[in-house]
Short mmCIF file of C-alpha atoms in Angstrom, two decimals:
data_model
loop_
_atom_site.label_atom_id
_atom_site.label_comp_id
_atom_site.label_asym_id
_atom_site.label_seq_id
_atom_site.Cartn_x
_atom_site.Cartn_y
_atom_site.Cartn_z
CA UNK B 1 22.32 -38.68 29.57
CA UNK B 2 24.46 -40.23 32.28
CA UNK B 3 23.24 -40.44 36.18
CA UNK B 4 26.20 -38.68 37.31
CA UNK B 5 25.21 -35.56 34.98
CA UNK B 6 21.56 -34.99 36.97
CA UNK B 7 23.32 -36.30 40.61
CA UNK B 8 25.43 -33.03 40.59
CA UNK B 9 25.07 -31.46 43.87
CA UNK B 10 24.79 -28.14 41.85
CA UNK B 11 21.94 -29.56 39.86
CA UNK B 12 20.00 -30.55 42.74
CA UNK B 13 20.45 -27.49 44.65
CA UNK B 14 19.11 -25.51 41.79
CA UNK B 15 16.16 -27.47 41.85
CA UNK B 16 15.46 -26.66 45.28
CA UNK B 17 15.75 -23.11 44.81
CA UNK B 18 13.74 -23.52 42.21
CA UNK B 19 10.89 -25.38 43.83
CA UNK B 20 11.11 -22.96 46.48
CA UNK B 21 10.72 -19.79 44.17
CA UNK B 22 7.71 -21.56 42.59
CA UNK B 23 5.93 -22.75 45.45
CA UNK B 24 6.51 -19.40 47.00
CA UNK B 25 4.63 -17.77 44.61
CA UNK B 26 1.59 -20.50 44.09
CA UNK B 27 1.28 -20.45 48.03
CA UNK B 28 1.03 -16.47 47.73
CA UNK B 29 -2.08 -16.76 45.23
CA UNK B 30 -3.65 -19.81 47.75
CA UNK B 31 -3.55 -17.77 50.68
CA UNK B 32 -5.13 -14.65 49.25
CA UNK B 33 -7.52 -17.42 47.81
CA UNK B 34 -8.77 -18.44 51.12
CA UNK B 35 -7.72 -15.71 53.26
CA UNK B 36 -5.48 -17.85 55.57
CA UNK B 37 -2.00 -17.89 56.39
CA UNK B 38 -0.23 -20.90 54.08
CA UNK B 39 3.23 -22.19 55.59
CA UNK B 40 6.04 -24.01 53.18
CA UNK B 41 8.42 -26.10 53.82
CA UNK B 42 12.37 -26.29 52.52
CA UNK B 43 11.80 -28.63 49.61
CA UNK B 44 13.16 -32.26 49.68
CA UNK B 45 15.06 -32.96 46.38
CA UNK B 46 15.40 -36.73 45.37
CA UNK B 47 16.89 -37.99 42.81
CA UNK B 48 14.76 -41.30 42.18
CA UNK B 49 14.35 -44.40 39.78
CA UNK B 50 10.76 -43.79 38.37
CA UNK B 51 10.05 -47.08 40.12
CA UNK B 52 10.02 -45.90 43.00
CA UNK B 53 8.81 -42.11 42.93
CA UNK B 54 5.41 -43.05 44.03
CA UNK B 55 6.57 -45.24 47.01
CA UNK B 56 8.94 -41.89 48.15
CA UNK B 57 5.94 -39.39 47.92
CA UNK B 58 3.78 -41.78 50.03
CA UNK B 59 1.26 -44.95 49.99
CA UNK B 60 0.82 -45.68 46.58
CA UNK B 61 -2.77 -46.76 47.02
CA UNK B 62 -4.01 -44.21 49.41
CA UNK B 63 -6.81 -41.77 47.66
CA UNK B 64 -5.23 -38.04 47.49
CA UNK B 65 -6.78 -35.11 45.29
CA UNK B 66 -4.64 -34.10 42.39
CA UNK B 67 -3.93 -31.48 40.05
CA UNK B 68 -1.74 -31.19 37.27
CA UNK B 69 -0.24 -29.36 35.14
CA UNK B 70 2.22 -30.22 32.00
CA UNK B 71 4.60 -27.24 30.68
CA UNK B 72 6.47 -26.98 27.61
CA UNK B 73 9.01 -25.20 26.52
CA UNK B 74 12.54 -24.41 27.60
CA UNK B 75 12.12 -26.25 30.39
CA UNK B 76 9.55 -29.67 29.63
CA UNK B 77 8.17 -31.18 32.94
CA UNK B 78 5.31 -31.25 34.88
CA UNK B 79 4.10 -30.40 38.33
CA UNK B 80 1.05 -31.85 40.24
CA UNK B 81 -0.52 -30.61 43.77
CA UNK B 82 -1.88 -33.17 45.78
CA UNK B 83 -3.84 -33.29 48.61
CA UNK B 84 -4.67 -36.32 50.89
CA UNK B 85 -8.71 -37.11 51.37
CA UNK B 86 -9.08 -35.85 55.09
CA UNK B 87 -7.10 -32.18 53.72
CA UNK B 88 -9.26 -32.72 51.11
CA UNK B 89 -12.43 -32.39 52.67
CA UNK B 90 -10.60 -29.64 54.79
CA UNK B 91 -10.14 -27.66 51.44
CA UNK B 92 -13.60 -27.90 50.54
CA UNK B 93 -14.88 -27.28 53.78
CA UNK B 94 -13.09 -24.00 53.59
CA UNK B 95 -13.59 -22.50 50.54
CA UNK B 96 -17.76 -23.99 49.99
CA UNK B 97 -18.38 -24.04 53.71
CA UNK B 98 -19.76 -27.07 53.97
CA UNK B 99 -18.42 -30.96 53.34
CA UNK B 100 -19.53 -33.33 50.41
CA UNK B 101 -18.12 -36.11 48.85
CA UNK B 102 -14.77 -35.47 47.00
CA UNK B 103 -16.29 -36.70 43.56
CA UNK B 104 -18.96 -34.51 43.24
CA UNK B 105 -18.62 -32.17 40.76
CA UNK B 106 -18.39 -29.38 42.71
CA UNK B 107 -15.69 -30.58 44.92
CA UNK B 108 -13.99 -31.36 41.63
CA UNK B 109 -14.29 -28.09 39.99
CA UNK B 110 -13.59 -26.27 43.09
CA UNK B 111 -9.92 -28.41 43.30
CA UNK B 112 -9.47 -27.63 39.57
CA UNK B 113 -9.57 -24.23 40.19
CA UNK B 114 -7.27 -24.37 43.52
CA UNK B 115 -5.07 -26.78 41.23
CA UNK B 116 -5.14 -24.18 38.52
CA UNK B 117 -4.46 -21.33 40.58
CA UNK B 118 -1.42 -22.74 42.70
CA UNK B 119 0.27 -25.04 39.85
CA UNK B 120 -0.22 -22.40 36.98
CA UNK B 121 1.44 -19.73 39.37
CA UNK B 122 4.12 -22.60 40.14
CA UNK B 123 4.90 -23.06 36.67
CA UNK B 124 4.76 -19.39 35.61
CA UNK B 125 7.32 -18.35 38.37
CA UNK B 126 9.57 -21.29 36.84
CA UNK B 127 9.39 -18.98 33.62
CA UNK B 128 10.49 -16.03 34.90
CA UNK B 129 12.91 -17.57 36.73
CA UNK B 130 14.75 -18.58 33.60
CA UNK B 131 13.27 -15.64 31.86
CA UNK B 132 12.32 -18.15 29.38
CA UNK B 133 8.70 -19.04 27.70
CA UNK B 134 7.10 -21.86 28.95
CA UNK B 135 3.57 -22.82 28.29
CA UNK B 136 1.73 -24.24 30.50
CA UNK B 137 -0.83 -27.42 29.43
CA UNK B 138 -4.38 -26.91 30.57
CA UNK B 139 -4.69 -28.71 33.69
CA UNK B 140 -6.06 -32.05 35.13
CA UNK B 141 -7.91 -33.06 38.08
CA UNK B 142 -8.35 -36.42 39.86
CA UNK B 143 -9.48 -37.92 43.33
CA UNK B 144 -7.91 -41.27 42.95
CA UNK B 145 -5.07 -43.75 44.48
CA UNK B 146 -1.37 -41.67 44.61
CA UNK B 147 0.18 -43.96 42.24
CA UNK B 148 -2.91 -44.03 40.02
CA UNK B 149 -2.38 -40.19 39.66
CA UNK B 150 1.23 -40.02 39.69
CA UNK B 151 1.07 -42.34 36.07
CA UNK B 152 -0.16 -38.82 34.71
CA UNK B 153 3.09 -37.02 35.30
CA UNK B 154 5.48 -39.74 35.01
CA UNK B 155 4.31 -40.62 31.68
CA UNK B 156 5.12 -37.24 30.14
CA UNK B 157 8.53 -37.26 31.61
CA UNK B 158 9.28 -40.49 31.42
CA UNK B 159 10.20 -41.49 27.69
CA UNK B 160 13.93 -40.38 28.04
CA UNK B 161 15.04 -41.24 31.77
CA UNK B 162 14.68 -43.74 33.95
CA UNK B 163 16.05 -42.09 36.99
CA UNK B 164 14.07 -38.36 37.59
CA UNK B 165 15.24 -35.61 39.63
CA UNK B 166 11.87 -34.90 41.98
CA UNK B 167 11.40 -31.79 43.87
CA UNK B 168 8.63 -32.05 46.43
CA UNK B 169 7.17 -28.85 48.96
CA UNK B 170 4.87 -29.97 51.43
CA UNK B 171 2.28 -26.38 51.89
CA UNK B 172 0.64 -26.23 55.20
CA UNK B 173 -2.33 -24.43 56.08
CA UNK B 174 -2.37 -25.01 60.15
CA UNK B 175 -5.20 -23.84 61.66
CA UNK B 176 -7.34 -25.87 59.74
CA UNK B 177 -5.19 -28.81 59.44
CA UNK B 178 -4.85 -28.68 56.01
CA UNK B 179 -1.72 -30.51 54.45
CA UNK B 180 -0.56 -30.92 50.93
CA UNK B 181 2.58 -31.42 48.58
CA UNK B 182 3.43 -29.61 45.32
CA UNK B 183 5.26 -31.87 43.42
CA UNK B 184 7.70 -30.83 40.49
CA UNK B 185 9.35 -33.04 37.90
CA UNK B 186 11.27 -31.77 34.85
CA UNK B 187 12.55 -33.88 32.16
CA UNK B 188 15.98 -33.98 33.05
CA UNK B 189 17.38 -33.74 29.48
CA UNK B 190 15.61 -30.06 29.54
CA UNK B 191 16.66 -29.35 33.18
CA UNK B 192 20.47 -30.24 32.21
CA UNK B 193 20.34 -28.35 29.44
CA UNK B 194 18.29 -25.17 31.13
CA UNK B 195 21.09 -24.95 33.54
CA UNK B 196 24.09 -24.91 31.43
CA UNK B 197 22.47 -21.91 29.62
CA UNK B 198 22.71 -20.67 32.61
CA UNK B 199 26.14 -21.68 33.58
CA UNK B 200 25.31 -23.38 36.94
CA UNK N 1 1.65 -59.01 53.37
CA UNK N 2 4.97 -60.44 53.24
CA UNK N 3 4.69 -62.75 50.77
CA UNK N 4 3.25 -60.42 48.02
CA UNK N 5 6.10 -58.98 45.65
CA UNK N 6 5.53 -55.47 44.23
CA UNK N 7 6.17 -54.73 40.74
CA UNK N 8 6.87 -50.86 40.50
CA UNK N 9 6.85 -48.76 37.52
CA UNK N 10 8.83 -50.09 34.67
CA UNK N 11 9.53 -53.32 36.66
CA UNK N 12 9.36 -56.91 35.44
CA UNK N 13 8.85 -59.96 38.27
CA UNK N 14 8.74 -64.00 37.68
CA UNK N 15 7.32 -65.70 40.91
CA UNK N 16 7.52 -69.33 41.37
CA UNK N 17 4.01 -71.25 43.53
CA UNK N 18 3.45 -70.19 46.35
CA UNK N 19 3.32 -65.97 46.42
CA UNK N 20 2.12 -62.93 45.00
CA UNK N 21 2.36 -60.89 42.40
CA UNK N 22 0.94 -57.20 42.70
CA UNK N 23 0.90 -53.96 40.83
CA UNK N 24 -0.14 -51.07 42.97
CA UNK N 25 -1.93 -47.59 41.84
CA UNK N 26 -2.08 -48.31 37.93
CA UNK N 27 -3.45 -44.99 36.69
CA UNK N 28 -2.41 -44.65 32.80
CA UNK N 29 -0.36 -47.52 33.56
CA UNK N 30 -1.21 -51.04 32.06
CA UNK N 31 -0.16 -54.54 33.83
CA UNK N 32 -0.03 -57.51 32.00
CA UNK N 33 0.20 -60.60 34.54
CA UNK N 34 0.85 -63.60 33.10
CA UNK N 35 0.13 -67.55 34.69
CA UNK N 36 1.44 -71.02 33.79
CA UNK N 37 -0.94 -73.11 35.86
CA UNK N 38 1.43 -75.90 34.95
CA UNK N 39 4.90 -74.78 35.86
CA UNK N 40 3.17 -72.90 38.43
CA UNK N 41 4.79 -69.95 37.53
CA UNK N 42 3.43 -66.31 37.25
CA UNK N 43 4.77 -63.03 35.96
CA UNK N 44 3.98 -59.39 35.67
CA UNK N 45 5.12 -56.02 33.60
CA UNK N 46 3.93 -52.82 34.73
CA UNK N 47 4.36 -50.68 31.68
CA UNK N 48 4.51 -46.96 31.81
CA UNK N 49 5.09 -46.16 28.16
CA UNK N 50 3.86 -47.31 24.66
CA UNK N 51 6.49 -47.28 22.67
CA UNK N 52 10.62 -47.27 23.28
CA UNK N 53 10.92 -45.31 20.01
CA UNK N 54 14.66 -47.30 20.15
CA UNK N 55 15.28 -45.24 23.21
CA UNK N 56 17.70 -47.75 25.46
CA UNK N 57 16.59 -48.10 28.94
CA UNK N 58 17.74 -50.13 32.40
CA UNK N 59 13.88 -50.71 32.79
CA UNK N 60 12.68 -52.69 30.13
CA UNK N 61 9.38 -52.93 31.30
CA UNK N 62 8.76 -49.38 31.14
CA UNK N 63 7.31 -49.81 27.64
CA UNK N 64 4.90 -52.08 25.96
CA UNK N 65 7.46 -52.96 23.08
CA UNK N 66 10.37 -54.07 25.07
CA UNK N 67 8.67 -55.03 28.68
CA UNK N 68 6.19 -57.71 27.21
CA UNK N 69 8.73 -59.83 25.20
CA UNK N 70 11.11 -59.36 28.09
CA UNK N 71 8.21 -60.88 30.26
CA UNK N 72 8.00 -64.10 28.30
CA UNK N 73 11.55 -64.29 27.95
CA UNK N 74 12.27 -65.02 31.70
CA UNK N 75 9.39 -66.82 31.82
CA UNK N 76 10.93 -69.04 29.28
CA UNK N 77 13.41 -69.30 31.48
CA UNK N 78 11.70 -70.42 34.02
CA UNK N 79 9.95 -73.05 31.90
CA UNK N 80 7.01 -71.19 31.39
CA UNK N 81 5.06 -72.30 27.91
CA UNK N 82 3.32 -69.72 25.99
CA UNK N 83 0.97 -72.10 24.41
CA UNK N 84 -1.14 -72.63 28.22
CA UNK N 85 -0.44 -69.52 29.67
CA UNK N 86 -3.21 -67.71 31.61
CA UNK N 87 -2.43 -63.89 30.61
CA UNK N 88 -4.46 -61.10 31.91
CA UNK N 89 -4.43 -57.40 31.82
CA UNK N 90 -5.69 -54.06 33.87
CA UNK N 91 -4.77 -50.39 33.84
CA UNK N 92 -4.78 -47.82 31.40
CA UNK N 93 -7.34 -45.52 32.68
CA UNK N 94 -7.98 -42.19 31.78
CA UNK N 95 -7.46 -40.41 34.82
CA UNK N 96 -7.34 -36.57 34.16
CA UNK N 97 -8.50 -36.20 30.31
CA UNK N 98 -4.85 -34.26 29.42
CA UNK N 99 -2.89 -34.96 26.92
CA UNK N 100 0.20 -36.36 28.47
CA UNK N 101 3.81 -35.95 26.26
CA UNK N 102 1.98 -35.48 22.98
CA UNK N 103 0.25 -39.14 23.31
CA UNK N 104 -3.49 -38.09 23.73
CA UNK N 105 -5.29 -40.50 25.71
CA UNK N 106 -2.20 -42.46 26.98
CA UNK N 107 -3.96 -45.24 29.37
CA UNK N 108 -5.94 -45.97 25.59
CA UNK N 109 -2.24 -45.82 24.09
CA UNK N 110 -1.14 -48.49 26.28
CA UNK N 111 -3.35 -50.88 26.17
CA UNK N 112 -3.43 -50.69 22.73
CA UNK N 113 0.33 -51.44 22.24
CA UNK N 114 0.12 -54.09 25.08
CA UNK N 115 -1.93 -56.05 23.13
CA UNK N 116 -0.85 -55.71 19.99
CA UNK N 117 2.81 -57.01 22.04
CA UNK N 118 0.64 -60.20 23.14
CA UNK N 119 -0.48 -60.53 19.80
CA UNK N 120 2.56 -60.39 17.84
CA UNK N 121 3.83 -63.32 20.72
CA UNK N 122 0.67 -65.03 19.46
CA UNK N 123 -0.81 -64.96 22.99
CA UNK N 124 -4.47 -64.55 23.46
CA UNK N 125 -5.84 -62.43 26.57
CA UNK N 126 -8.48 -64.50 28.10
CA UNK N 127 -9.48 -61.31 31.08
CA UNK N 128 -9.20 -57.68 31.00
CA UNK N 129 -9.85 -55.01 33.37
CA UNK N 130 -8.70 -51.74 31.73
CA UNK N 131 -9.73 -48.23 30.82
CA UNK N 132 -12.54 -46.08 32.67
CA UNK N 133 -11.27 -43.35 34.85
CA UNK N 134 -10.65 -45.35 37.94
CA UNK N 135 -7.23 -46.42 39.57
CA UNK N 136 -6.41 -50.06 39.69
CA UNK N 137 -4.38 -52.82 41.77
CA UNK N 138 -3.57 -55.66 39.83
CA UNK N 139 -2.71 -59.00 42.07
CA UNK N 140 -1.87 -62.04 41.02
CA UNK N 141 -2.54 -65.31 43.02
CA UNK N 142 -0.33 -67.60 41.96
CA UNK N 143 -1.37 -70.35 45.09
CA UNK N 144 -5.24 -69.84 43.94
CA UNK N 145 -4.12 -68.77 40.08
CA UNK N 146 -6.58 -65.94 40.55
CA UNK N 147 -6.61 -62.51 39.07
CA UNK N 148 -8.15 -59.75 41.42
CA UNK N 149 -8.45 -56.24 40.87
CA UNK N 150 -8.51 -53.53 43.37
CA UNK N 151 -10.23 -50.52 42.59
CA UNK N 152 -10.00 -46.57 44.00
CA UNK N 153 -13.41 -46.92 44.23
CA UNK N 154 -13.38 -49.42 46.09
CA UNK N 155 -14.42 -52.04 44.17
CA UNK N 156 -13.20 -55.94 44.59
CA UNK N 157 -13.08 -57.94 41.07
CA UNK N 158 -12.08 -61.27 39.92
CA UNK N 159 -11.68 -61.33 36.44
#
């Protein structure tokens, strides 16, 4: 597929409307999680060589909590929500009232669940968006370096491009200082070919 | 620091003495770093993928089967001789247990068709640093002709 195909201003606007719809909804189901009020911002759509997509989203060996979840279907991508360590242990300090270490199991099970509830509702909003099936992989959790997690997502859409269109939301939680990105990358051989169907 | 190159995703790098050579955050990811303590000349792949599948790509190294010969080849170039290379790899960890694009375990994948890339060069791996579910940094030293690994956990490892 040629570069100038997934650079289409069109293309890349969709995407943000799309990322926007999605992390709507996933910040809905985090804020009735927790009770607090959870800000978004306008996502930032980049159209990036995968060399670089980790050194865009941030230090590539800084430790960040991540989630992730692979989808299938009409539209093939995946979309991660990560966390850096001090929001981290703001998360958990929230939601278990008290701090631990971010490998413990609890502190791991209680970001797969976050991870589960915000990226599943991400993903299923994408669906009826296109009022399409997509299925969503069971998810994935890791406290380890950015790029380290990042391998995750770029491997499954990596295969066919080398250049990925990225849509990144950063989700805010600001009383409690709590700062994190949801991070959405379709294959863009599906995404091309999702929005023709759809005449964009 | 400045004199430390950064091989990102799917990139390939040759260094000539003095420098470094680093690949930073490998997850899944494997990095095969390669030293000619002769020529004084060091290289490294940091592959993404197993296999091309034919699939043409501006990033050779984004795959075992195409970024490891392409490795040796401008190492060649540089004078590099396979027969007293140093070669060394690190990576492929199994971060989140998911079963990435169909592959299964896909750090496992990788290092698996990285080596059988150094084996079909007839190039023997004298250190390796791979798998577990930690992320890695891979440098290469080509002043000292050390191999160091960085780990999330913060572990320090010559290997």
């Amino acid at each position: 597929m040629s570069e100038d195909n997934i650079s289409n201003p069109i293309l890349l606007d969709a995407l943000k409307e799309l990322a926007n719809i999605g992390t709507g909804h996933a910040v809905t189901a985090l804020s009735s999680m927790i009770g607090k009020f959870v800000s978004i911002t306008v996502p930032e759509v980049y159209l990036e060589s995968i060399s670089k997509v980790a050194d865009v989203l941030g230090n590539p060996e800084e430790e960040v909590a991540a989630s992730y979840v692979g989808y299938h279907g009409e539209l093939d991508g995946g979309a991660m929500l990560i966390f850096d360590s001090a929001s981290t242990h703001g998360l958990v300090q929230t939601l278990m009232g008290a701090d631990m270490d971010l490998t413990d199991p609890m502190a791991m099970s209680m970001m797969q669940e976050v991870g589960n509830i915000l990226v599943g509702s991400f993903v299923s909003a994408l669906a009826s968006f296109f009022g399409s099936t997509i299925y969503a992989e069971p998810p994935g959790v890791a406290v380890d370096m950015l790029g380290a997690v990042l391998n995750v997502l770029l491997a499954e859409v990596g295969q066919h491009a080398d250049h990925l269109i990225v849509a990144k939301t950063t989700i805010a939680i600001e009383d409690v200082n709590i700062r994190g990105w949801i991070v959405d990358i379709p294959t863009p051989e599906s995404f091309q070919r999702i929005t023709e169907k759809l005449g964009l | 620091m400045s004199d430390m190159v950064n091989v990102g995703i799917g990139e390939v790098a040759v260094l000539t003495n003095p420098g470094r050579i680093a690949a930073i955050g490998l997850g899944s990811c494997v990095a095969v770093a390669v030293f000619d303590p002769v020529a004084k000349v060091g290289g490294m792949v940091h592959v993404l993928l197993p296999d091309s599948r034919g699939q043409k790509t501006d990033l050779p190294g984004k795959f075992a089967d195409t970024g490891v010969p392409y490795l040796f080849k401008l190492l060649e170039e540089k004078g590099v001789r396979k027969e007293r290379v140093i070669v060394k790899i690190a990576g492929g960890a199994s971060l989140m247990n998911v079963n990435v694009g169909g592959f299964g375990d896909i750090g496992k994948r990788n290092i698996e068709a990285v080596k059988s890339q150094l084996e079909r060069l007839g190039v023997r791996i004298q250190g390796e640093d791979v798998g577990g579910n930690e992320g890695r940094t891979l440098i290469l030293d080509l002043a000292q002709g050390t191999f160091n690994v960085k780990t999330s956990r913060g572990a320090f490892r010559q290997f």
